[in-house]
JSON list of C-alpha atoms in Angstrom, two decimals:
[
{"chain": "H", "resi": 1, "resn": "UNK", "atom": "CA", "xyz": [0.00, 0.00, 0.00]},
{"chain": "H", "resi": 2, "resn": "UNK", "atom": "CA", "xyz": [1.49, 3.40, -1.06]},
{"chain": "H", "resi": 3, "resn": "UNK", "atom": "CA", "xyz": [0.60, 5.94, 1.54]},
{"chain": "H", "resi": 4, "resn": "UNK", "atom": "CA", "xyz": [0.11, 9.72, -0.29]},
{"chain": "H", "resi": 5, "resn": "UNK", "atom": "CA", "xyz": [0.83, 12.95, 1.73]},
{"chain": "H", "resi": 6, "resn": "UNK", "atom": "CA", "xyz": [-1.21, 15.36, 1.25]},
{"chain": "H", "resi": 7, "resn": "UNK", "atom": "CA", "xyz": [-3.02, 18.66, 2.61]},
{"chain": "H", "resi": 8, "resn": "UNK", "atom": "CA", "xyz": [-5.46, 21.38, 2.44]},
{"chain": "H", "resi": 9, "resn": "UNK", "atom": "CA", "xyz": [-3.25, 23.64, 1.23]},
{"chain": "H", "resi": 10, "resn": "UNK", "atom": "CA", "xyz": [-2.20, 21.14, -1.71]},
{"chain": "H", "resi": 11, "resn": "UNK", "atom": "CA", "xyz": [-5.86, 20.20, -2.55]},
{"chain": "H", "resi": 12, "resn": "UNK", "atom": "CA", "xyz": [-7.10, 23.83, -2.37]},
{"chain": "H", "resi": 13, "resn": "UNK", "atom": "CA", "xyz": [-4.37, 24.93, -4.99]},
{"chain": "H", "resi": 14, "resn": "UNK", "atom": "CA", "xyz": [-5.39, 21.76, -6.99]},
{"chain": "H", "resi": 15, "resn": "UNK", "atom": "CA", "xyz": [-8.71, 22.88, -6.35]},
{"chain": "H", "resi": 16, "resn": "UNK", "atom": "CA", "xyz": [-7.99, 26.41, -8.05]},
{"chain": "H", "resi": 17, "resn": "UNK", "atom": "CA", "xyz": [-6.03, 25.13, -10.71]},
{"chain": "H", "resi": 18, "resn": "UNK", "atom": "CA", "xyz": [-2.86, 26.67, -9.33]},
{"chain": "H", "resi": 19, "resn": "UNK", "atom": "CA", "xyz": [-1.15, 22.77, -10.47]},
{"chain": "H", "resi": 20, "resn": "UNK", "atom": "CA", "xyz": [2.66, 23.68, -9.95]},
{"chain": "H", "resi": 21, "resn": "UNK", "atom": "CA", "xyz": [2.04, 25.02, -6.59]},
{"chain": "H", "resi": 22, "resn": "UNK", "atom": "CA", "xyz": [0.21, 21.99, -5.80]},
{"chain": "H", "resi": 23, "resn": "UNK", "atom": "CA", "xyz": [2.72, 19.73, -6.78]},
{"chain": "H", "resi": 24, "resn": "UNK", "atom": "CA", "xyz": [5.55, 21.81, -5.22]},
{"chain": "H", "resi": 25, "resn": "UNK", "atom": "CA", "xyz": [3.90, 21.34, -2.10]},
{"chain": "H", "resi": 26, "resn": "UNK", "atom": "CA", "xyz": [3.62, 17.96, -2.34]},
{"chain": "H", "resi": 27, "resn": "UNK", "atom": "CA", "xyz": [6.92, 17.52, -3.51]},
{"chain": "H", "resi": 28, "resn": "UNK", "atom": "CA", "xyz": [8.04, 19.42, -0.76]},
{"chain": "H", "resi": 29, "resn": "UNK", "atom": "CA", "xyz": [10.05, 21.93, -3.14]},
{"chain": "H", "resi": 30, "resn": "UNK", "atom": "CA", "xyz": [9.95, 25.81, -1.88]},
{"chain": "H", "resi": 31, "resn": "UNK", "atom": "CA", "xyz": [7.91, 28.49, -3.01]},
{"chain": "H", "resi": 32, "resn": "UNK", "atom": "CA", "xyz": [8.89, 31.77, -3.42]},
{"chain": "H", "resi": 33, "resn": "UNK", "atom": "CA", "xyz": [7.22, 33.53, -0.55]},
{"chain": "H", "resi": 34, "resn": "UNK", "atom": "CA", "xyz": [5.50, 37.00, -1.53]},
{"chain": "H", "resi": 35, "resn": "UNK", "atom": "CA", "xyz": [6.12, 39.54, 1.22]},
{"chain": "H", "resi": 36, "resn": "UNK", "atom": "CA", "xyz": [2.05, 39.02, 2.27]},
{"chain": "H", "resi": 37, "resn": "UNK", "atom": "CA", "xyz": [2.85, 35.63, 3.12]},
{"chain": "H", "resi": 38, "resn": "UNK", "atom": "CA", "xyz": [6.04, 36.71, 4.60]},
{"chain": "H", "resi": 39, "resn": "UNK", "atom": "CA", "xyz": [3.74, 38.99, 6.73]},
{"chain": "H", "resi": 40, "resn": "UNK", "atom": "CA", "xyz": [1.58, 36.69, 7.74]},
{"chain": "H", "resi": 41, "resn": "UNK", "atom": "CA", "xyz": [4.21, 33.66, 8.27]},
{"chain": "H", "resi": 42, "resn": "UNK", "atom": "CA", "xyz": [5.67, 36.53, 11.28]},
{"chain": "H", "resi": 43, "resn": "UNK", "atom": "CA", "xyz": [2.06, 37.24, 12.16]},
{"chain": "H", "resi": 44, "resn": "UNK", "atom": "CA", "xyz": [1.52, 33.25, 13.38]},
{"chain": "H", "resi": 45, "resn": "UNK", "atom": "CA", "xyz": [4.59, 33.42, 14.89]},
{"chain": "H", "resi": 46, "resn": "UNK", "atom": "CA", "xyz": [3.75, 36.26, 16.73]},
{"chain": "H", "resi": 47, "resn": "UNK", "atom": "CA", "xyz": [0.40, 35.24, 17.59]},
{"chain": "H", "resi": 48, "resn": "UNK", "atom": "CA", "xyz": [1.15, 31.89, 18.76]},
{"chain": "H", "resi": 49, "resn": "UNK", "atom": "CA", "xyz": [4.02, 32.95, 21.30]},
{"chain": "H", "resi": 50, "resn": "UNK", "atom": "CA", "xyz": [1.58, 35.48, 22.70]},
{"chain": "H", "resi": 51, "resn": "UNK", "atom": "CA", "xyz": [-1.39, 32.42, 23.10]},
{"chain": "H", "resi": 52, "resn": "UNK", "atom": "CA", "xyz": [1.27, 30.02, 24.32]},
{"chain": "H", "resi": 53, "resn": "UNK", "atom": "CA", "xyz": [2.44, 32.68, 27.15]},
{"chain": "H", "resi": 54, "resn": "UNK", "atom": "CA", "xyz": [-0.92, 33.98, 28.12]},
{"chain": "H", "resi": 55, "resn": "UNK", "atom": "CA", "xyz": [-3.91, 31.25, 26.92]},
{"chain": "H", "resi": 56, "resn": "UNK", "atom": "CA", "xyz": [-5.88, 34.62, 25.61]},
{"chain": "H", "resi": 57, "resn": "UNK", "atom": "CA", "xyz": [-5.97, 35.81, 22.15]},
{"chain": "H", "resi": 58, "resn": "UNK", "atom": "CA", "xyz": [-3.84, 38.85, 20.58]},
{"chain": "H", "resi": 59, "resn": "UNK", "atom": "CA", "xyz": [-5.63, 42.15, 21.23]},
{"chain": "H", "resi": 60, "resn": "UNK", "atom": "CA", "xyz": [-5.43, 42.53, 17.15]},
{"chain": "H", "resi": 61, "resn": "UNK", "atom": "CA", "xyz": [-7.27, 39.51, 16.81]},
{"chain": "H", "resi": 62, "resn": "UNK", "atom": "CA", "xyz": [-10.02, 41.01, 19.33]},
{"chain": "H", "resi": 63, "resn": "UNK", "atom": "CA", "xyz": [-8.07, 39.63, 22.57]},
{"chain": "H", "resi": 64, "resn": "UNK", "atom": "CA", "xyz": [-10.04, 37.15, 24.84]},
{"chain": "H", "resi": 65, "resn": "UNK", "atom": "CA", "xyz": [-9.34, 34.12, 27.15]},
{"chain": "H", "resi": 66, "resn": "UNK", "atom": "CA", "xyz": [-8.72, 30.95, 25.87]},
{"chain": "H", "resi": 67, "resn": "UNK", "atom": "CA", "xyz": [-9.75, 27.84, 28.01]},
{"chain": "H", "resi": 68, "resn": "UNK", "atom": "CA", "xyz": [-7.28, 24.74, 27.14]},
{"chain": "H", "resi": 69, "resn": "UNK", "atom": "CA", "xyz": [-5.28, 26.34, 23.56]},
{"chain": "H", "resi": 70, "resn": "UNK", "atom": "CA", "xyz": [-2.98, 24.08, 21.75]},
{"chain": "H", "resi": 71, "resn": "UNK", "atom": "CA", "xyz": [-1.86, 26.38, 18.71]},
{"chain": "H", "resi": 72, "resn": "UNK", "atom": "CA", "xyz": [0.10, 24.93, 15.80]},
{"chain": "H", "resi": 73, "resn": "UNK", "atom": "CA", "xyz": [-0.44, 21.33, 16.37]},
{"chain": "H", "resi": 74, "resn": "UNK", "atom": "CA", "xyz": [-0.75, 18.69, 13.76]},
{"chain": "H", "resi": 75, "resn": "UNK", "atom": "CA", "xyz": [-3.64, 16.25, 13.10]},
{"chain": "H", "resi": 76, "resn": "UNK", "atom": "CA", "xyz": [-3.39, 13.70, 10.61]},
{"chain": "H", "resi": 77, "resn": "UNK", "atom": "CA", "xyz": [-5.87, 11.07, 9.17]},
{"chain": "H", "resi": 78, "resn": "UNK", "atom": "CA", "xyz": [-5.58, 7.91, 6.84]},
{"chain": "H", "resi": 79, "resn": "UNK", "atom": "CA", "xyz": [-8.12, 7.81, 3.96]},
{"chain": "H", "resi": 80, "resn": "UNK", "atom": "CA", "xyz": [-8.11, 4.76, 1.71]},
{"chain": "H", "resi": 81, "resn": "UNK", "atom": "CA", "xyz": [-8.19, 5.34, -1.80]},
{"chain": "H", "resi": 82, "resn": "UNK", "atom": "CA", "xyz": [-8.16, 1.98, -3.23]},
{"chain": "H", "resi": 83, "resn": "UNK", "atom": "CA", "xyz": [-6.53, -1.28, -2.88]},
{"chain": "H", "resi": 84, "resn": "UNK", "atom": "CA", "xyz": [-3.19, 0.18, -3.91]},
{"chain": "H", "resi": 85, "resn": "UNK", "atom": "CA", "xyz": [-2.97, 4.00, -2.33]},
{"chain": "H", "resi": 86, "resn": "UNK", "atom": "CA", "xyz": [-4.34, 5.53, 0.71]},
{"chain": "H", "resi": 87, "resn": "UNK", "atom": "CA", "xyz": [-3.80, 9.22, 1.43]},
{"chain": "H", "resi": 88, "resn": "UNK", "atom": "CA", "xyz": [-2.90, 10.96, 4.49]},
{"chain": "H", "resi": 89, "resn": "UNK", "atom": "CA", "xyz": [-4.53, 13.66, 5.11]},
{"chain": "H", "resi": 90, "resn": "UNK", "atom": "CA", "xyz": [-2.59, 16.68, 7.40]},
{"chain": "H", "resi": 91, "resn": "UNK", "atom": "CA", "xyz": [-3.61, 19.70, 8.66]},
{"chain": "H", "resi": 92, "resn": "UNK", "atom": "CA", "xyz": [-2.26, 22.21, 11.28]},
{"chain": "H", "resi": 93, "resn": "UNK", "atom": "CA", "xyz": [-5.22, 24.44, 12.59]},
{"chain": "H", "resi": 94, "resn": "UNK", "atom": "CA", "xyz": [-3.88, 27.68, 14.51]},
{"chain": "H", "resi": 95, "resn": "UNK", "atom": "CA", "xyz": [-4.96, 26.97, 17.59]},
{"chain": "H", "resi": 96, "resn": "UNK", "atom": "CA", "xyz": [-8.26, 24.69, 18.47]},
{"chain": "H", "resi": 97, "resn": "UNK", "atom": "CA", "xyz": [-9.41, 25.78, 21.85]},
{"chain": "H", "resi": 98, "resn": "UNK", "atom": "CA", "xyz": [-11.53, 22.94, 23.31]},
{"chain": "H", "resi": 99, "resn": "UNK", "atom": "CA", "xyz": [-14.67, 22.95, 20.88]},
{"chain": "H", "resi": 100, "resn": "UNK", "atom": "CA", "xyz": [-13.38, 25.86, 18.94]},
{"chain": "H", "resi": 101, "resn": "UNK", "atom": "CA", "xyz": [-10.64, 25.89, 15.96]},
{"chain": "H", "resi": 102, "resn": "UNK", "atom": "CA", "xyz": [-9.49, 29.33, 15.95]},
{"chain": "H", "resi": 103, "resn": "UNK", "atom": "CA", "xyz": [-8.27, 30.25, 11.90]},
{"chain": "H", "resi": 104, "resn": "UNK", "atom": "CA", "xyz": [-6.35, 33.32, 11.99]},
{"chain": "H", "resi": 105, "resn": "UNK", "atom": "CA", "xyz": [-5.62, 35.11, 8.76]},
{"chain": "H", "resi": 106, "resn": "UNK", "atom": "CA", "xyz": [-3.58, 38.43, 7.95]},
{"chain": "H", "resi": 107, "resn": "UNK", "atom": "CA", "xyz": [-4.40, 40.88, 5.07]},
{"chain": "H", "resi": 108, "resn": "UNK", "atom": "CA", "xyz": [-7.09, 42.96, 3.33]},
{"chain": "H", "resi": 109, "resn": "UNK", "atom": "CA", "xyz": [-9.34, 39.83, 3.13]},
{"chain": "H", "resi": 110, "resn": "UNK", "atom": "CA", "xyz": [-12.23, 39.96, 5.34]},
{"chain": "H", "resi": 111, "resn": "UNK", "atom": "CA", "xyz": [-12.91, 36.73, 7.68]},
{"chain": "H", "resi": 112, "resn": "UNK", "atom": "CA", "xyz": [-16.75, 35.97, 5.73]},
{"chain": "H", "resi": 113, "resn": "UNK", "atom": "CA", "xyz": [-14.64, 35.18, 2.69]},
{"chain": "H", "resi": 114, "resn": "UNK", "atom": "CA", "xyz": [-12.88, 32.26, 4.58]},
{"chain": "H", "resi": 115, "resn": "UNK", "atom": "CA", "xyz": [-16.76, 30.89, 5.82]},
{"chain": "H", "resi": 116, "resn": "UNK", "atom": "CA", "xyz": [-17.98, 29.40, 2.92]},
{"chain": "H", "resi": 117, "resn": "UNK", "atom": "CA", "xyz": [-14.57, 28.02, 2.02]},
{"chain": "H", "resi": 118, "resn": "UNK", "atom": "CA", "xyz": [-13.39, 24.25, 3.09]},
{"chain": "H", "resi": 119, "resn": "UNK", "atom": "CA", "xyz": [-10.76, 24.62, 5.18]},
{"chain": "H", "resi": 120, "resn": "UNK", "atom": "CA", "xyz": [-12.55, 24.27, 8.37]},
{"chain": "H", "resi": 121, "resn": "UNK", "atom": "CA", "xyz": [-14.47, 21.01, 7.52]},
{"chain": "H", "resi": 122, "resn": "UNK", "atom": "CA", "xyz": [-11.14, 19.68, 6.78]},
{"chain": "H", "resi": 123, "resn": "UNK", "atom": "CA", "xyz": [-10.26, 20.50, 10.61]},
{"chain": "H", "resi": 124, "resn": "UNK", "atom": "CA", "xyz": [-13.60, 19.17, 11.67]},
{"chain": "H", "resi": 125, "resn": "UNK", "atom": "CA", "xyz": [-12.78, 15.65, 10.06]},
{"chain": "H", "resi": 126, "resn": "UNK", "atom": "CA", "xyz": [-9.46, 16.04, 11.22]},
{"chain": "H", "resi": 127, "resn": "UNK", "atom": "CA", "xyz": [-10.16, 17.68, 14.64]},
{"chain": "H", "resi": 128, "resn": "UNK", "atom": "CA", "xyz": [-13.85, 16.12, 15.22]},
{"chain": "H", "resi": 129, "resn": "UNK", "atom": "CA", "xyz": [-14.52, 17.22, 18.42]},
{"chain": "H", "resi": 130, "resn": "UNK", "atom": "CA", "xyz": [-14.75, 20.67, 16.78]},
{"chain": "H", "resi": 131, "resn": "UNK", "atom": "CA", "xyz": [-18.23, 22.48, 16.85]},
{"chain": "H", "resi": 132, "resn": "UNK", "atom": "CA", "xyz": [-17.27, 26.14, 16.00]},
{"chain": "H", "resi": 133, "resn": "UNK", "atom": "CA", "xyz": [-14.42, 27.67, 13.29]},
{"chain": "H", "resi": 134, "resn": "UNK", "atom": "CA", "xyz": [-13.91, 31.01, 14.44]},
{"chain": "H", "resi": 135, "resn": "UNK", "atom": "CA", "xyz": [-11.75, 33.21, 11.43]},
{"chain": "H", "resi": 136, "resn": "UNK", "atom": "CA", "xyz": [-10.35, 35.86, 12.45]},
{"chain": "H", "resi": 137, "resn": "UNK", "atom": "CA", "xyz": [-8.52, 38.32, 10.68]},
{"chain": "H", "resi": 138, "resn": "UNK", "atom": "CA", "xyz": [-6.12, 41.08, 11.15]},
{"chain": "H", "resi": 139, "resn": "UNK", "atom": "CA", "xyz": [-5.72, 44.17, 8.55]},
{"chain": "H", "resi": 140, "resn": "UNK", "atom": "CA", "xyz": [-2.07, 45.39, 9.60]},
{"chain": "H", "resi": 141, "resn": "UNK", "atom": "CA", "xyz": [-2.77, 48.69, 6.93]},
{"chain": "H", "resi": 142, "resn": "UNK", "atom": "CA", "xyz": [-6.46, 49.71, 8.59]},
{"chain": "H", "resi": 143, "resn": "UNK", "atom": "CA", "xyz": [-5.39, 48.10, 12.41]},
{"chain": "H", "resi": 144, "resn": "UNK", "atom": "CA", "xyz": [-8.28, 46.73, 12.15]},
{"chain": "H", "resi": 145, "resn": "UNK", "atom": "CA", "xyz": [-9.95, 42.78, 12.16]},
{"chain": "H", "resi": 146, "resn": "UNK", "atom": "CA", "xyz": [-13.00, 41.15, 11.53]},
{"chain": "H", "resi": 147, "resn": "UNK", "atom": "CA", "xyz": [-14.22, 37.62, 12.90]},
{"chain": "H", "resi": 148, "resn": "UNK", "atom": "CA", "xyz": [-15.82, 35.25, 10.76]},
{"chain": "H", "resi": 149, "resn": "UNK", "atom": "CA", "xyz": [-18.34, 31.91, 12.35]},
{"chain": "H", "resi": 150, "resn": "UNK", "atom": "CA", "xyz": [-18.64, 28.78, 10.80]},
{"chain": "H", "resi": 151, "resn": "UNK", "atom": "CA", "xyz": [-20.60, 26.29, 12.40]},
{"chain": "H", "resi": 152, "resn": "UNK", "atom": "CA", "xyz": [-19.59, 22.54, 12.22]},
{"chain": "H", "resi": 153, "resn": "UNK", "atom": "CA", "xyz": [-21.30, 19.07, 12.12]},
{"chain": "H", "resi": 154, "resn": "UNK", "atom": "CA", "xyz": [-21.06, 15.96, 10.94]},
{"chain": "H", "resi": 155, "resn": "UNK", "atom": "CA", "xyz": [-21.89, 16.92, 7.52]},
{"chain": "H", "resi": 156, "resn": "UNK", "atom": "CA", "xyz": [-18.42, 19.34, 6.87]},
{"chain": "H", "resi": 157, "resn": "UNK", "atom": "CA", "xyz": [-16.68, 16.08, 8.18]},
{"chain": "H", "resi": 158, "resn": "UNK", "atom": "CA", "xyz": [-18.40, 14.48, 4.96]},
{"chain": "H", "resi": 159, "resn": "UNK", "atom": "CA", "xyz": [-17.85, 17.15, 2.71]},
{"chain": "H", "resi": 160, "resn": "UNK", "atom": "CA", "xyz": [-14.13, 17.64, 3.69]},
{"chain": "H", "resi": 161, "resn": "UNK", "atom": "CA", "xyz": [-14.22, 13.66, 3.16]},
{"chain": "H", "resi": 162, "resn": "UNK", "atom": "CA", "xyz": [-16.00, 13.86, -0.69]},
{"chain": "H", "resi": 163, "resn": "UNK", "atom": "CA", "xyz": [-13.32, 17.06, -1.17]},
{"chain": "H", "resi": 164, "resn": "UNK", "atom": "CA", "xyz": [-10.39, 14.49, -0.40]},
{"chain": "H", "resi": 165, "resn": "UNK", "atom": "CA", "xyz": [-11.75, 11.65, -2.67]},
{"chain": "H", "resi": 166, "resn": "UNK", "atom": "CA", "xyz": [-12.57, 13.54, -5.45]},
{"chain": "H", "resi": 167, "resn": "UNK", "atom": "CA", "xyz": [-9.76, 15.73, -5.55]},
{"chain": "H", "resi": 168, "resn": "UNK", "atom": "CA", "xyz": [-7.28, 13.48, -3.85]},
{"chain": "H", "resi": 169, "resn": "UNK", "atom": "CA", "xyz": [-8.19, 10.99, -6.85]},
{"chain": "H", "resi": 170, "resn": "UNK", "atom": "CA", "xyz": [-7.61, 13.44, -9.18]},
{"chain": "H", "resi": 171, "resn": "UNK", "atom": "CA", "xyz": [-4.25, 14.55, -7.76]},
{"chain": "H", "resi": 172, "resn": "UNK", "atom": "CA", "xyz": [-2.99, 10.49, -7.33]},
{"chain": "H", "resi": 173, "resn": "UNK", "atom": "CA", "xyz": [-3.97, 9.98, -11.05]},
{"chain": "H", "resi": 174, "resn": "UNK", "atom": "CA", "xyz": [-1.90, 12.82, -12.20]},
{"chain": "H", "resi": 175, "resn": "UNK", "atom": "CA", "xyz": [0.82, 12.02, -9.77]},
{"chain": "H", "resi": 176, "resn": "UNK", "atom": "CA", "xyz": [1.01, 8.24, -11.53]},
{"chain": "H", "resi": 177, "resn": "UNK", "atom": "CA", "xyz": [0.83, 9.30, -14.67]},
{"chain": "H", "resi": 178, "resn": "UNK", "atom": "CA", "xyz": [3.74, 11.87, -14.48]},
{"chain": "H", "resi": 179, "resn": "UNK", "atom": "CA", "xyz": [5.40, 9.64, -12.53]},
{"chain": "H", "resi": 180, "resn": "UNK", "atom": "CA", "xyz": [5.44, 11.51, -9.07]},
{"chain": "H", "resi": 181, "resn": "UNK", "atom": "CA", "xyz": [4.48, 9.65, -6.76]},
{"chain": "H", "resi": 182, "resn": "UNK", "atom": "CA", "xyz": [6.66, 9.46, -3.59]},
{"chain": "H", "resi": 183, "resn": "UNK", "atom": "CA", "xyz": [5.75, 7.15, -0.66]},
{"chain": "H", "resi": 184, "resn": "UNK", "atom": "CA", "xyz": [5.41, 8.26, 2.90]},
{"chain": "H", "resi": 185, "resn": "UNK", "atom": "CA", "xyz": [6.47, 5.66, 4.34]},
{"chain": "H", "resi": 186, "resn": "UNK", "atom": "CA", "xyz": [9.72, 5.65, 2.75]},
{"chain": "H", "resi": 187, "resn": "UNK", "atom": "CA", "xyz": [10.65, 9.15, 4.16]},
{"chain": "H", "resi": 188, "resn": "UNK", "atom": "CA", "xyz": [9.93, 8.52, 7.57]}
]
């Protein structure tokens, strides 16, 4: 069985037909960062340090008190494909507090454009005992943020799930064919 690694971040830029960044990803090969994702790379940093020391959220993320945070840590999940490949699926949610993921996000985008996206039912099938996504994002030019809710069931489990399949099958078949495939396994 040949285990494939793979993420939101590398289905989403499947997703939106942005194909070399997906397969950089997965190959693990650097991206040129632009100096927004520079930003917001410092941002996380920043942000986590200041949850870790204090369990409240960063005043420029609307502050608060956390109850039990655990930013930055990784979940991971093993989907079978078929009888040959099974992928597993990562994700790294900024910091899930109890029955709350907490997304945070830096730049001019507001947090309702990150609601209707996927991302958080991937961290609900990843993270199940998830109930609430909370985005919230910072605007280091206005100092301003905005918070984003997305409520989670069973059913963003499932539709993170049908994401992976479809998209993960798509991926695997393109991966084969151009002869890409690298097994997990062997790197660990």
């Amino acid at each position: 069985m040949i285990t494939i690694k793979l993420s939101y971040s590398i289905l989403h830029a499947w997703e939106q037909a942005q194909y070399e960044q997906a397969i950089a990803y997965y190959l693990g090969k650097d991206v040129p960062p632009t100096p927004q994702m520079e930003l917001g790379r410092a941002m996380d940093e920043l942000w986590e340090k200041h949850i870790i020391a204090t369990k409240t959220l960063p005043d420029e993320l609307g502050g608060g008190v956390l109850i039990n945070p655990i930013p930055q840590t990784k979940y991971q999940k093993i989907i079978p494909l078929n009888d040959d490949y099974q992928i597993l699926v990562r994700g790294v949610p900024d910091c899930p507090d109890e029955e709350t993921i907490y997304e945070f996000k830096c730049g001019w985008t507001e947090a309702t454009a990150y609601v209707n996206g996927w991302q958080a039912d991937m961290y609900k099938l990843l993270y199940p005992y998830a109930n609430i996504a909370k985005y919230l994002c910072y605007n280091p030019y206005l100092k301003t943020h905005t918070v984003g809710i997305k409520f989670l069931g069973r059913g963003n489990a499932e539709f993170a799930l049908n994401k992976i399949y479809s998209l993960g099958t798509e991926f695997v078949d393109y991966l084969i064919a151009n002869r890409l495939v690298k097994d997990y396994k062997l790197e660990q």
